[in-house]
């Protein structure tokens, strides 16, 4: 197949491009090389047909899409950002960009899309109260976070909750600007599929890590932030009490999930969400400690506090990905984190 990968020079997109090319596909990489993530075109773009350009440019897409069999849409502003002043840029890159792409795909008669979704659409993960059963806790209060009360209570009785696995049919509750734009992408793609008979997999990535992550930027993921601190000889600073649970999935496994999705068709006119995860929950503190140990660096420091919009626990149910795509993560936590401790990262512009 000839596959257009938007954001294909980036962290995840570049691994998707490499994986698909190794599988024998013809890959076209489109990337705007945003300075928040790139200091020029990375060397790995030399291995593919590369076009520097913006997914919000309909004329460019009109030239690229004819002859394309499928689109793998990775382009996005990612991460927690700085503050609400980021909102227009997030909405423009993530939602307007997706809308322009979908319109161009319709004009070109291209009907297969794999969307880089995100676990952030869930907000908090799944919880159970001993008295009230499955419940959805509300946003955590600033007063509780300041007092070191990090666990969300039952919204009915205030009792402690037991966190569990979140499945794709869970209620969606985005709690940051980035999360809201990722959910909007799904809504736009779902409407497009129903109107055109196209097919969409939304691969809801959990905490992806691995080589080529951007470094030293407020948009970087927590694994990169910890790595950068250790390289400076500093202890990783762990927010809250370090016991927040996540699912850390290696980028090579995410690339494999994209390849499986491109080779598997859902029903026409549908968007199917799928968790892309390791199925091996760990805490943020586990990650910091494992990275520090891997390079014999200073032990993590738990500093308390929390970023606005952060959730306490979100751990994925991997069952649907196994059932529909045959996807199982291959890289274990210990192996992946040890390799990541010395893997090459990517500097943003001016660094």
GROMACS .gro file of C-alpha atoms in nm:
model
  351
    1UNK     CA    1   0.000   0.000   0.000
    2UNK     CA    2   0.095   0.363  -0.043
    3UNK     CA    3   0.042   0.528   0.296
    4UNK     CA    4   0.051   0.895   0.391
    5UNK     CA    5   0.176   0.949   0.746
    6UNK     CA    6   0.102   1.294   0.883
    7UNK     CA    7   0.341   1.393   1.158
    8UNK     CA    8   0.568   1.123   1.022
    9UNK     CA    9   0.892   1.292   1.127
   10UNK     CA   10   0.785   1.299   1.492
   11UNK     CA   11   0.840   1.063   1.781
   12UNK     CA   12   0.565   0.811   1.712
   13UNK     CA   13   0.510   0.887   1.344
   14UNK     CA   14   0.873   0.816   1.253
   15UNK     CA   15   0.859   0.473   1.413
   16UNK     CA   16   0.534   0.403   1.229
   17UNK     CA   17   0.701   0.507   0.902
   18UNK     CA   18   1.001   0.282   0.964
   19UNK     CA   19   0.782  -0.015   1.059
   20UNK     CA   20   0.557   0.020   0.754
   21UNK     CA   21   0.851   0.061   0.518
   22UNK     CA   22   1.010  -0.254   0.662
   23UNK     CA   23   0.682  -0.434   0.593
   24UNK     CA   24   0.715  -0.332   0.226
   25UNK     CA   25   0.471  -0.042   0.214
   26UNK     CA   26   0.538   0.278   0.020
   27UNK     CA   27   0.550   0.556   0.280
   28UNK     CA   28   0.499   0.929   0.229
   29UNK     CA   29   0.592   1.138   0.533
   30UNK     CA   30   0.428   1.478   0.585
   31UNK     CA   31   0.544   1.694   0.873
   32UNK     CA   32   0.536   2.065   0.955
   33UNK     CA   33   0.850   2.032   1.175
   34UNK     CA   34   0.704   2.242   1.456
   35UNK     CA   35   0.980   2.404   1.661
   36UNK     CA   36   0.825   2.272   1.984
   37UNK     CA   37   0.946   1.928   1.874
   38UNK     CA   38   1.203   1.965   1.596
   39UNK     CA   39   1.535   2.132   1.526
   40UNK     CA   40   1.512   2.086   1.150
   41UNK     CA   41   1.435   1.768   0.958
   42UNK     CA   42   1.554   1.461   1.153
   43UNK     CA   43   1.800   1.229   0.983
   44UNK     CA   44   1.549   0.945   0.970
   45UNK     CA   45   1.334   1.133   0.719
   46UNK     CA   46   1.605   1.057   0.462
   47UNK     CA   47   1.482   0.698   0.459
   48UNK     CA   48   1.138   0.793   0.321
   49UNK     CA   49   0.968   1.021   0.073
   50UNK     CA   50   0.948   1.335   0.287
   51UNK     CA   51   0.736   1.647   0.240
   52UNK     CA   52   0.772   1.941   0.475
   53UNK     CA   53   0.429   2.098   0.506
   54UNK     CA   54   0.124   2.159   0.720
   55UNK     CA   55  -0.172   1.923   0.737
   56UNK     CA   56  -0.390   2.236   0.745
   57UNK     CA   57  -0.288   2.317   0.384
   58UNK     CA   58  -0.567   2.182   0.158
   59UNK     CA   59  -0.374   2.251  -0.164
   60UNK     CA   60  -0.080   2.046  -0.042
   61UNK     CA   61  -0.308   1.759   0.059
   62UNK     CA   62  -0.479   1.771  -0.279
   63UNK     CA   63  -0.140   1.703  -0.437
   64UNK     CA   64  -0.038   1.428  -0.195
   65UNK     CA   65  -0.354   1.221  -0.156
   66UNK     CA   66  -0.417   1.090  -0.510
   67UNK     CA   67  -0.287   0.735  -0.524
   68UNK     CA   68  -0.274   0.702  -0.143
   69UNK     CA   69  -0.443   0.385  -0.013
   70UNK     CA   70  -0.463   0.487   0.353
   71UNK     CA   71  -0.374   0.773   0.586
   72UNK     CA   72  -0.207   0.733   0.923
   73UNK     CA   73  -0.281   1.060   1.103
   74UNK     CA   74  -0.019   1.121   1.372
   75UNK     CA   75   0.020   1.500   1.334
   76UNK     CA   76  -0.075   1.689   1.650
   77UNK     CA   77   0.040   1.922   1.922
   78UNK     CA   78   0.087   1.688   2.215
   79UNK     CA   79   0.148   1.698   2.588
   80UNK     CA   80   0.014   1.896   2.878
   81UNK     CA   81   0.122   2.232   2.739
   82UNK     CA   82   0.192   2.545   2.941
   83UNK     CA   83  -0.147   2.693   3.034
   84UNK     CA   84  -0.484   2.775   2.872
   85UNK     CA   85  -0.315   3.023   2.639
   86UNK     CA   86  -0.213   2.715   2.436
   87UNK     CA   87  -0.577   2.639   2.353
   88UNK     CA   88  -0.597   2.813   2.012
   89UNK     CA   89  -0.282   2.639   1.891
   90UNK     CA   90  -0.401   2.300   2.013
   91UNK     CA   91  -0.740   2.345   1.846
   92UNK     CA   92  -0.585   2.469   1.524
   93UNK     CA   93  -0.324   2.197   1.482
   94UNK     CA   94  -0.528   1.907   1.618
   95UNK     CA   95  -0.889   1.979   1.523
   96UNK     CA   96  -0.873   2.215   1.228
   97UNK     CA   97  -0.588   2.003   1.093
   98UNK     CA   98  -0.798   1.689   1.121
   99UNK     CA   99  -1.098   1.857   0.958
  100UNK     CA  100  -0.889   1.979   0.662
  101UNK     CA  101  -0.739   1.632   0.622
  102UNK     CA  102  -1.079   1.461   0.627
  103UNK     CA  103  -1.220   1.702   0.371
  104UNK     CA  104  -0.921   1.643   0.146
  105UNK     CA  105  -0.952   1.264   0.184
  106UNK     CA  106  -1.317   1.287   0.080
  107UNK     CA  107  -1.227   1.494  -0.226
  108UNK     CA  108  -0.957   1.244  -0.322
  109UNK     CA  109  -1.177   0.939  -0.264
  110UNK     CA  110  -0.952   0.810   0.012
  111UNK     CA  111  -1.151   0.617   0.272
  112UNK     CA  112  -0.911   0.448   0.516
  113UNK     CA  113  -0.785   0.632   0.822
  114UNK     CA  114  -0.586   0.526   1.125
  115UNK     CA  115  -0.603   0.804   1.384
  116UNK     CA  116  -0.356   0.859   1.666
  117UNK     CA  117  -0.603   0.873   1.954
  118UNK     CA  118  -0.517   0.904   2.321
  119UNK     CA  119  -0.610   0.768   2.660
  120UNK     CA  120  -0.654   1.128   2.777
  121UNK     CA  121  -1.010   1.119   2.642
  122UNK     CA  122  -1.109   0.906   2.943
  123UNK     CA  123  -1.011   1.157   3.209
  124UNK     CA  124  -0.991   0.944   3.520
  125UNK     CA  125  -0.979   0.570   3.470
  126UNK     CA  126  -1.221   0.308   3.598
  127UNK     CA  127  -1.307   0.296   3.968
  128UNK     CA  128  -1.521   0.082   4.196
  129UNK     CA  129  -1.675   0.174   4.531
  130UNK     CA  130  -1.733  -0.106   4.779
  131UNK     CA  131  -2.088   0.019   4.839
  132UNK     CA  132  -2.189   0.179   4.509
  133UNK     CA  133  -2.007  -0.037   4.255
  134UNK     CA  134  -1.859   0.123   3.941
  135UNK     CA  135  -1.848   0.502   3.977
  136UNK     CA  136  -1.704   0.803   3.795
  137UNK     CA  137  -1.526   1.041   4.034
  138UNK     CA  138  -1.537   1.411   3.960
  139UNK     CA  139  -1.233   1.635   3.916
  140UNK     CA  140  -1.005   1.642   4.216
  141UNK     CA  141  -1.030   1.956   4.426
  142UNK     CA  142  -0.732   2.190   4.454
  143UNK     CA  143  -0.772   2.195   4.833
  144UNK     CA  144  -0.739   1.816   4.849
  145UNK     CA  145  -0.431   1.815   4.625
  146UNK     CA  146  -0.268   2.089   4.833
  147UNK     CA  147  -0.336   1.883   5.145
  148UNK     CA  148  -0.183   1.569   4.993
  149UNK     CA  149  -0.517   1.392   4.942
  150UNK     CA  150  -0.458   1.260   4.592
  151UNK     CA  151  -0.701   0.969   4.562
  152UNK     CA  152  -1.044   1.067   4.423
  153UNK     CA  153  -1.325   0.966   4.661
  154UNK     CA  154  -1.656   0.804   4.576
  155UNK     CA  155  -1.884   1.081   4.447
  156UNK     CA  156  -2.175   0.932   4.644
  157UNK     CA  157  -2.034   0.846   4.986
  158UNK     CA  158  -1.680   0.981   4.991
  159UNK     CA  159  -1.529   0.638   5.055
  160UNK     CA  160  -1.194   0.528   4.905
  161UNK     CA  161  -1.215   0.375   4.558
  162UNK     CA  162  -1.046   0.079   4.395
  163UNK     CA  163  -0.895   0.164   4.053
  164UNK     CA  164  -0.937  -0.086   3.769
  165UNK     CA  165  -0.894  -0.125   3.395
  166UNK     CA  166  -1.063   0.125   3.164
  167UNK     CA  167  -1.223  -0.014   2.850
  168UNK     CA  168  -1.304   0.164   2.527
  169UNK     CA  169  -1.674   0.192   2.612
  170UNK     CA  170  -1.607   0.394   2.928
  171UNK     CA  171  -1.761   0.741   2.948
  172UNK     CA  172  -1.533   1.005   2.798
  173UNK     CA  173  -1.435   1.299   3.015
  174UNK     CA  174  -1.139   1.502   2.882
  175UNK     CA  175  -0.980   1.717   3.152
  176UNK     CA  176  -0.724   1.926   2.964
  177UNK     CA  177  -0.714   2.130   2.645
  178UNK     CA  178  -0.510   1.860   2.474
  179UNK     CA  179  -0.757   1.594   2.584
  180UNK     CA  180  -1.051   1.796   2.453
  181UNK     CA  181  -0.887   1.829   2.112
  182UNK     CA  182  -0.814   1.456   2.095
  183UNK     CA  183  -1.178   1.375   2.164
  184UNK     CA  184  -1.285   1.629   1.902
  185UNK     CA  185  -1.061   1.451   1.651
  186UNK     CA  186  -1.253   1.129   1.717
  187UNK     CA  187  -1.588   1.304   1.674
  188UNK     CA  188  -1.478   1.462   1.346
  189UNK     CA  189  -1.343   1.133   1.213
  190UNK     CA  190  -1.654   0.944   1.320
  191UNK     CA  191  -1.881   1.193   1.142
  192UNK     CA  192  -1.663   1.168   0.830
  193UNK     CA  193  -1.685   0.788   0.835
  194UNK     CA  194  -2.064   0.792   0.861
  195UNK     CA  195  -2.099   1.047   0.583
  196UNK     CA  196  -1.856   0.881   0.342
  197UNK     CA  197  -1.859   0.511   0.429
  198UNK     CA  198  -1.495   0.541   0.528
  199UNK     CA  199  -1.328   0.341   0.803
  200UNK     CA  200  -1.142   0.470   1.108
  201UNK     CA  201  -0.940   0.303   1.379
  202UNK     CA  202  -0.875   0.539   1.669
  203UNK     CA  203  -0.574   0.396   1.847
  204UNK     CA  204  -0.595   0.534   2.198
  205UNK     CA  205  -0.230   0.542   2.293
  206UNK     CA  206  -0.143   0.517   2.658
  207UNK     CA  207   0.187   0.653   2.793
  208UNK     CA  208   0.421   0.604   2.499
  209UNK     CA  209   0.797   0.618   2.554
  210UNK     CA  210   1.111   0.527   2.362
  211UNK     CA  211   1.387   0.667   2.141
  212UNK     CA  212   1.329   0.993   1.951
  213UNK     CA  213   1.109   1.146   2.222
  214UNK     CA  214   1.139   1.527   2.229
  215UNK     CA  215   1.331   1.661   2.525
  216UNK     CA  216   1.351   1.979   2.734
  217UNK     CA  217   1.008   2.112   2.641
  218UNK     CA  218   0.685   2.163   2.839
  219UNK     CA  219   0.513   1.948   2.576
  220UNK     CA  220   0.732   1.644   2.646
  221UNK     CA  221   0.609   1.329   2.817
  222UNK     CA  222   0.700   1.237   3.174
  223UNK     CA  223   0.955   0.975   3.067
  224UNK     CA  224   1.146   1.237   2.870
  225UNK     CA  225   1.126   1.488   3.156
  226UNK     CA  226   1.274   1.233   3.397
  227UNK     CA  227   1.548   1.139   3.146
  228UNK     CA  228   1.648   1.502   3.096
  229UNK     CA  229   1.674   1.558   3.471
  230UNK     CA  230   1.895   1.253   3.516
  231UNK     CA  231   2.123   1.363   3.233
  232UNK     CA  232   2.174   1.693   3.416
  233UNK     CA  233   2.271   1.495   3.725
  234UNK     CA  234   1.946   1.590   3.899
  235UNK     CA  235   1.699   1.367   4.077
  236UNK     CA  236   1.371   1.315   3.889
  237UNK     CA  237   1.098   1.520   4.058
  238UNK     CA  238   0.786   1.309   4.103
  239UNK     CA  239   0.457   1.489   4.160
  240UNK     CA  240   0.187   1.382   4.407
  241UNK     CA  241   0.307   1.075   4.600
  242UNK     CA  242   0.439   0.889   4.295
  243UNK     CA  243   0.169   0.623   4.318
  244UNK     CA  244  -0.031   0.740   4.016
  245UNK     CA  245  -0.090   0.437   3.797
  246UNK     CA  246  -0.035   0.441   3.421
  247UNK     CA  247   0.031   0.200   3.137
  248UNK     CA  248   0.369   0.265   2.973
  249UNK     CA  249   0.388   0.126   2.620
  250UNK     CA  250   0.702   0.124   2.406
  251UNK     CA  251   0.691   0.317   2.079
  252UNK     CA  252   0.789   0.013   1.873
  253UNK     CA  253   0.477  -0.162   2.000
  254UNK     CA  254   0.269   0.142   1.906
  255UNK     CA  255   0.415   0.128   1.555
  256UNK     CA  256   0.322  -0.240   1.532
  257UNK     CA  257  -0.036  -0.156   1.639
  258UNK     CA  258  -0.060   0.096   1.355
  259UNK     CA  259   0.055  -0.164   1.105
  260UNK     CA  260  -0.204  -0.412   1.230
  261UNK     CA  261  -0.478  -0.149   1.206
  262UNK     CA  262  -0.381  -0.062   0.849
  263UNK     CA  263  -0.411  -0.431   0.762
  264UNK     CA  264  -0.750  -0.479   0.930
  265UNK     CA  265  -1.072  -0.317   0.811
  266UNK     CA  266  -1.352  -0.230   1.055
  267UNK     CA  267  -1.708  -0.208   0.925
  268UNK     CA  268  -1.768   0.064   0.667
  269UNK     CA  269  -1.887   0.395   0.806
  270UNK     CA  270  -1.751   0.335   1.155
  271UNK     CA  271  -1.486   0.460   1.393
  272UNK     CA  272  -1.358   0.189   1.625
  273UNK     CA  273  -1.157   0.297   1.931
  274UNK     CA  274  -0.888   0.062   2.059
  275UNK     CA  275  -0.659   0.094   2.360
  276UNK     CA  276  -0.293   0.062   2.264
  277UNK     CA  277  -0.118  -0.032   2.586
  278UNK     CA  278   0.120  -0.280   2.743
  279UNK     CA  279  -0.133  -0.436   2.978
  280UNK     CA  280   0.133  -0.399   3.252
  281UNK     CA  281   0.038  -0.116   3.491
  282UNK     CA  282   0.310   0.073   3.679
  283UNK     CA  283   0.327   0.387   3.887
  284UNK     CA  284   0.495   0.713   3.792
  285UNK     CA  285   0.730   0.647   4.082
  286UNK     CA  286   0.817   0.307   3.934
  287UNK     CA  287   0.917   0.477   3.610
  288UNK     CA  288   1.135   0.738   3.779
  289UNK     CA  289   1.306   0.476   3.997
  290UNK     CA  290   1.369   0.240   3.705
  291UNK     CA  291   1.524   0.515   3.493
  292UNK     CA  292   1.744   0.634   3.779
  293UNK     CA  293   1.863   0.280   3.849
  294UNK     CA  294   1.936   0.213   3.482
  295UNK     CA  295   2.195   0.493   3.467
  296UNK     CA  296   2.299   0.481   3.833
  297UNK     CA  297   2.157   0.831   3.880
  298UNK     CA  298   2.016   1.006   4.187
  299UNK     CA  299   1.705   0.855   4.338
  300UNK     CA  300   1.374   1.024   4.256
  301UNK     CA  301   1.237   1.290   4.490
  302UNK     CA  302   0.866   1.295   4.563
  303UNK     CA  303   0.763   1.660   4.573
  304UNK     CA  304   0.384   1.647   4.610
  305UNK     CA  305   0.156   1.887   4.428
  306UNK     CA  306  -0.019   1.818   4.100
  307UNK     CA  307  -0.064   1.984   3.764
  308UNK     CA  308  -0.413   2.118   3.687
  309UNK     CA  309  -0.600   1.865   3.477
  310UNK     CA  310  -0.387   1.569   3.581
  311UNK     CA  311  -0.578   1.252   3.665
  312UNK     CA  312  -0.488   1.004   3.936
  313UNK     CA  313  -0.510   0.663   3.772
  314UNK     CA  314  -0.578   0.553   3.416
  315UNK     CA  315  -0.484   0.198   3.324
  316UNK     CA  316  -0.607   0.032   3.008
  317UNK     CA  317  -0.791  -0.287   2.931
  318UNK     CA  318  -0.597  -0.447   2.641
  319UNK     CA  319  -0.865  -0.704   2.550
  320UNK     CA  320  -1.018  -0.527   2.248
  321UNK     CA  321  -0.681  -0.473   2.081
  322UNK     CA  322  -0.606  -0.845   2.119
  323UNK     CA  323  -0.948  -0.945   1.988
  324UNK     CA  324  -0.983  -0.709   1.691
  325UNK     CA  325  -0.623  -0.647   1.585
  326UNK     CA  326  -0.430  -0.938   1.730
  327UNK     CA  327  -0.213  -0.682   1.908
  328UNK     CA  328   0.001  -0.768   2.209
  329UNK     CA  329   0.282  -0.548   2.333
  330UNK     CA  330   0.619  -0.721   2.304
  331UNK     CA  331   0.844  -0.489   2.507
  332UNK     CA  332   0.827  -0.538   2.882
  333UNK     CA  333   0.859  -0.250   3.126
  334UNK     CA  334   1.201  -0.340   3.266
  335UNK     CA  335   1.351  -0.407   2.925
  336UNK     CA  336   1.201  -0.099   2.763
  337UNK     CA  337   1.287   0.146   3.040
  338UNK     CA  338   1.645   0.018   3.064
  339UNK     CA  339   1.693   0.072   2.691
  340UNK     CA  340   1.522   0.412   2.704
  341UNK     CA  341   1.761   0.533   2.973
  342UNK     CA  342   2.035   0.575   2.710
  343UNK     CA  343   1.827   0.602   2.392
  344UNK     CA  344   1.868   0.909   2.170
  345UNK     CA  345   1.619   1.190   2.233
  346UNK     CA  346   1.535   1.482   2.008
  347UNK     CA  347   1.597   1.850   2.084
  348UNK     CA  348   1.343   2.116   1.987
  349UNK     CA  349   1.449   2.417   1.780
  350UNK     CA  350   1.706   2.638   1.944
  351UNK     CA  351   1.828   2.375   2.189
   0.00000   0.00000   0.00000
